[in-house]
XYZ file of C-alpha atoms in Angstrom:
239
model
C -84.822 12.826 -142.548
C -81.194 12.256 -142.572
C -78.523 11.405 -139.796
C -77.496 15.367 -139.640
C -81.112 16.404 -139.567
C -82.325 13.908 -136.989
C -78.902 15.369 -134.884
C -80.128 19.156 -135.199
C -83.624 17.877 -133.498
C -82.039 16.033 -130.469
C -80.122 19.182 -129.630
C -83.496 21.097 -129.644
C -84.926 18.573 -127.697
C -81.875 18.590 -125.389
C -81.852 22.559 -125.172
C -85.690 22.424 -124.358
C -85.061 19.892 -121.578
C -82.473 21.969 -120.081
C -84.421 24.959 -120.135
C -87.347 23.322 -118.361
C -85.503 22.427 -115.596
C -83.804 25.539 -114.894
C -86.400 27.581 -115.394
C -89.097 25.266 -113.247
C -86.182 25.243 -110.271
C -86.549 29.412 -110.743
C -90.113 28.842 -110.962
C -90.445 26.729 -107.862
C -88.598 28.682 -105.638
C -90.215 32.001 -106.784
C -93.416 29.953 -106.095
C -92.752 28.915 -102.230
C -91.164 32.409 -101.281
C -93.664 35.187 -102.738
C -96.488 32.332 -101.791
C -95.316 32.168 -98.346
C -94.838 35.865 -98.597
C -98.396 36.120 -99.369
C -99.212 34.882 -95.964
C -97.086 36.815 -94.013
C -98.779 38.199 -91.141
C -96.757 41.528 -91.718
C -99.070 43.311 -94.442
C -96.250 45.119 -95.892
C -94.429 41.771 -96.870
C -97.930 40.723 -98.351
C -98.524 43.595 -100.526
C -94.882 43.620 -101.957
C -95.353 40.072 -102.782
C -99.216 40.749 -104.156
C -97.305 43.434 -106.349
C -95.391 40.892 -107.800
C -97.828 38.303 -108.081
C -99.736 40.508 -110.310
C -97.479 42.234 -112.540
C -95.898 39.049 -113.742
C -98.761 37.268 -113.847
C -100.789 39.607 -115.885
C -98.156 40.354 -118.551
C -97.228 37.715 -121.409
C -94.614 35.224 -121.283
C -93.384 35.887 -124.732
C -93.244 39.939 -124.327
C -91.254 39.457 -121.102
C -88.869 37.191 -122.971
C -88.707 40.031 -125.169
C -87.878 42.675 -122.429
C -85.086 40.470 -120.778
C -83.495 39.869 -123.715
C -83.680 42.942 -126.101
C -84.501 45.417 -123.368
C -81.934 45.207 -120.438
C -79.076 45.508 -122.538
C -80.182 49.238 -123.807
C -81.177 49.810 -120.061
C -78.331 48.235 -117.919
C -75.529 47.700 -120.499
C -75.407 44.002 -119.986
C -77.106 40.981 -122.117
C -77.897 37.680 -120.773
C -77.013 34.316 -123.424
C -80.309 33.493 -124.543
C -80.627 30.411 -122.383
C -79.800 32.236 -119.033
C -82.600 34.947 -120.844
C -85.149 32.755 -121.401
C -84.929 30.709 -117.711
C -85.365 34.316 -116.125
C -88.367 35.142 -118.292
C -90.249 31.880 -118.040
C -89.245 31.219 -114.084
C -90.105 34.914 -113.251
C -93.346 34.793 -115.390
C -94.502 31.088 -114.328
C -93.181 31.470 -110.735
C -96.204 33.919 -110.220
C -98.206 31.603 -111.274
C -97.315 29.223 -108.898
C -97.026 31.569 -105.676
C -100.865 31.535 -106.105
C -101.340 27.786 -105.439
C -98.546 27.846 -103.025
C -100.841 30.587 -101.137
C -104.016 28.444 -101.620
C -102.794 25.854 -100.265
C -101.046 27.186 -97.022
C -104.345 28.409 -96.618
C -106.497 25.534 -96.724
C -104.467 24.256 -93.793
C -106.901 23.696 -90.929
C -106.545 27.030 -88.993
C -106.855 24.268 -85.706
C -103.490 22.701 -87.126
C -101.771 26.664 -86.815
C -103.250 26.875 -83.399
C -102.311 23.709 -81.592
C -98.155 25.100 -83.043
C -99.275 28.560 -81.132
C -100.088 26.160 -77.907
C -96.667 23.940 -78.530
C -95.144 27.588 -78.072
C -93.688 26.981 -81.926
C -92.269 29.948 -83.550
C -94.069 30.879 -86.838
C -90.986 29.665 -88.868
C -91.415 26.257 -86.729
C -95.048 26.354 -87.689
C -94.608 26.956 -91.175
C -92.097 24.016 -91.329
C -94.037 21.479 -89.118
C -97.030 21.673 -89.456
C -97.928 24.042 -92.240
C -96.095 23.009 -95.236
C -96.164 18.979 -94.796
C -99.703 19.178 -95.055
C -99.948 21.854 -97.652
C -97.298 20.672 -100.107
C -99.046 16.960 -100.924
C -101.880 19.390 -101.895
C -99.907 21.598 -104.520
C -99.086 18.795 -106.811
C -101.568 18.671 -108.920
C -101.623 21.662 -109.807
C -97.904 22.313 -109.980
C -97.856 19.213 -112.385
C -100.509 20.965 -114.488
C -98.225 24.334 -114.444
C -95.197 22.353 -115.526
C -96.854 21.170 -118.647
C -97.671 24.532 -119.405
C -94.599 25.556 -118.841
C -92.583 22.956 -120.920
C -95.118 23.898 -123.760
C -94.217 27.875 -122.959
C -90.718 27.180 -123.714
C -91.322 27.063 -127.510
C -91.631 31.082 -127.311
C -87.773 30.903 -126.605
C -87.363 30.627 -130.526
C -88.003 34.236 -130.822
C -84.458 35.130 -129.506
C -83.157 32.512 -132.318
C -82.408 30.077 -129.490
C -81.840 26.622 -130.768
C -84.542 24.981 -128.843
C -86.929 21.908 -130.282
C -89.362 24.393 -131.869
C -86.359 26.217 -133.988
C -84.752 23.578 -134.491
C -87.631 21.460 -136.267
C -88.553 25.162 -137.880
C -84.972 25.141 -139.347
C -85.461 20.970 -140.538
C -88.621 22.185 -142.459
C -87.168 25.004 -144.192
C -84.682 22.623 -145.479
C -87.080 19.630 -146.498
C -89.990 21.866 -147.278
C -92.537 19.320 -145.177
C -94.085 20.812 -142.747
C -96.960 18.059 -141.694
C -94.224 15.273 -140.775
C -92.032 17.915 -139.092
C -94.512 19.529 -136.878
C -95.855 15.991 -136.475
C -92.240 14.807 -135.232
C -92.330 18.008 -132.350
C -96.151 17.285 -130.996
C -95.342 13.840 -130.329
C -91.876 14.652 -128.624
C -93.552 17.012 -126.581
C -96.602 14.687 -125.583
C -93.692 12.292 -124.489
C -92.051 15.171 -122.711
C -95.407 16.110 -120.734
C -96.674 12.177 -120.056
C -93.264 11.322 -118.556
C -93.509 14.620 -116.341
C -96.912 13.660 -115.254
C -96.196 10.445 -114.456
C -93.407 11.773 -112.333
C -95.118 14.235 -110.851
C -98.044 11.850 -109.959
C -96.003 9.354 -108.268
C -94.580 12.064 -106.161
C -97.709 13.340 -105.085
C -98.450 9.434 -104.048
C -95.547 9.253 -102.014
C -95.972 12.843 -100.586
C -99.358 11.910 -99.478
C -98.438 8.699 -97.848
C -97.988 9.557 -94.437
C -99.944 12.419 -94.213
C -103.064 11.942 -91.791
C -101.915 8.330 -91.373
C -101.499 8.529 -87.101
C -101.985 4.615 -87.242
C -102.008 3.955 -83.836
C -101.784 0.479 -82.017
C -105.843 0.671 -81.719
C -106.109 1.020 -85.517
C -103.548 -2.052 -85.914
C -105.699 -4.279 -83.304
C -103.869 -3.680 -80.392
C -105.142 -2.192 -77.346
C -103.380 0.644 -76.719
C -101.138 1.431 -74.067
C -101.990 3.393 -71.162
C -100.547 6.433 -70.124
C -98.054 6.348 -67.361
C -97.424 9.440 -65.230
C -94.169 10.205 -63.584
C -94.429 10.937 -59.717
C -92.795 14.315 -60.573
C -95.283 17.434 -62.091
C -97.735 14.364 -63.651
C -95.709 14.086 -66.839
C -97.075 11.505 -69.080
C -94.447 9.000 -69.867
């Protein structure tokens, strides 16, 4: 391929980058809210959020792109650029997606965990943000790493509004060299080096999130004997 070509492909990947990253950041925070929503203990809160949950997550990706771009200018009188379009398609769509391991994993929490926050006198905000979520989140990121590979790959539908993303782009290169094999060969493996790097990420985070979680390494576990527990003369506190 030649200099110019080689340029129209690094924009696509460029444009494909940025529209992972917005659209995971919509994604993500789509994901915590309607997940935490889902375990509201107000069951009016849960069903609006199980209404969402399963509209978006049982329509496709690449008719909702559709929708938000050819479909809310006729009903609202305003159009969205296609990259603003296609981060509120894919985070809205893949966002559902994610509330549902958000919810799994708030619930695998050991309900004794919840309780000792309801002894502490915690609010359920406190609890949520204490207790709750530092144990739950370490547990998400597998499968949120899993979902962001999907959704980098979901990205190539974004072509269909003529957006100038990796997929169009290297669909415009082949028109123009009439060789499809090397082309499409050229996009797999920038995309496998897209999704390794994000796993690798991803991964590492997960180590580090997981690093201090059930560690309560107390001076017994180091070899010390541990320290006994004073009490003040005033109400038995332990000091």
């Amino acid at each position: 391929m030649t200099s110019g070509l080689w340029e129209l492909v690094l924009k696509g990947v460029w444009t494909t980058v940025q529209l992972l990253v917005f659209s995971a950041l919509l994604a993500a925070a789509v994901s915590f809210v309607v997940g935490m929503a889902r375990t509201h203990h107000r069951w009016l809160v849960r069903f609006v959020a199980g209404v969402y949950t399963e509209i978006f997550r049982g329509t496709s990706a690449l008719v909702m792109i559709f929708w938000v771009f050819f479909v809310l200018p006729i009903a609202f009188g305003w159009q969205l650029v296609p990259m603003w379009a296609g981060t509120l398609a894919l985070g809205l769509t893949y966002g559902a997606y994610g509330s549902e391991i958000v919810r799994g994993a708030l619930n695998s929490v050991d309900p004794a965990q919840k309780e000792g926050g309801v002894a502490l006198s915690f609010t359920p905000a406190q609890r949520m943000r204490l207790i709750t979520l530092p144990q739950a989140v370490p547990e998400m990121i597998p499968s949120f790493c899993n979902l962001l590979i999907e959704l980098l790959k979901g990205t190539a539908l974004v072509s269909v509004m003529g957006m100038g993303d990796l997929t169009f782009s290297a669909n415009l290169v082949r028109l123009a060299l009439q060789q499809s094999a090397e082309i499409y060969t050229y996009v797999l493996v920038i995309y496998f080096v897209i999704a390794f790097v994000l796993t690798r990420l991803m991964r590492g985070l997960e180590k580090r999130l997981k690093a201090g979680v059930g560690r309560g390494a107390g001076p017994a576990e180091a070899g010390h004997e541990p320290k006994r527990a004073q009490t003040t003369g005033v109400g038995g506190g332990v000091v």
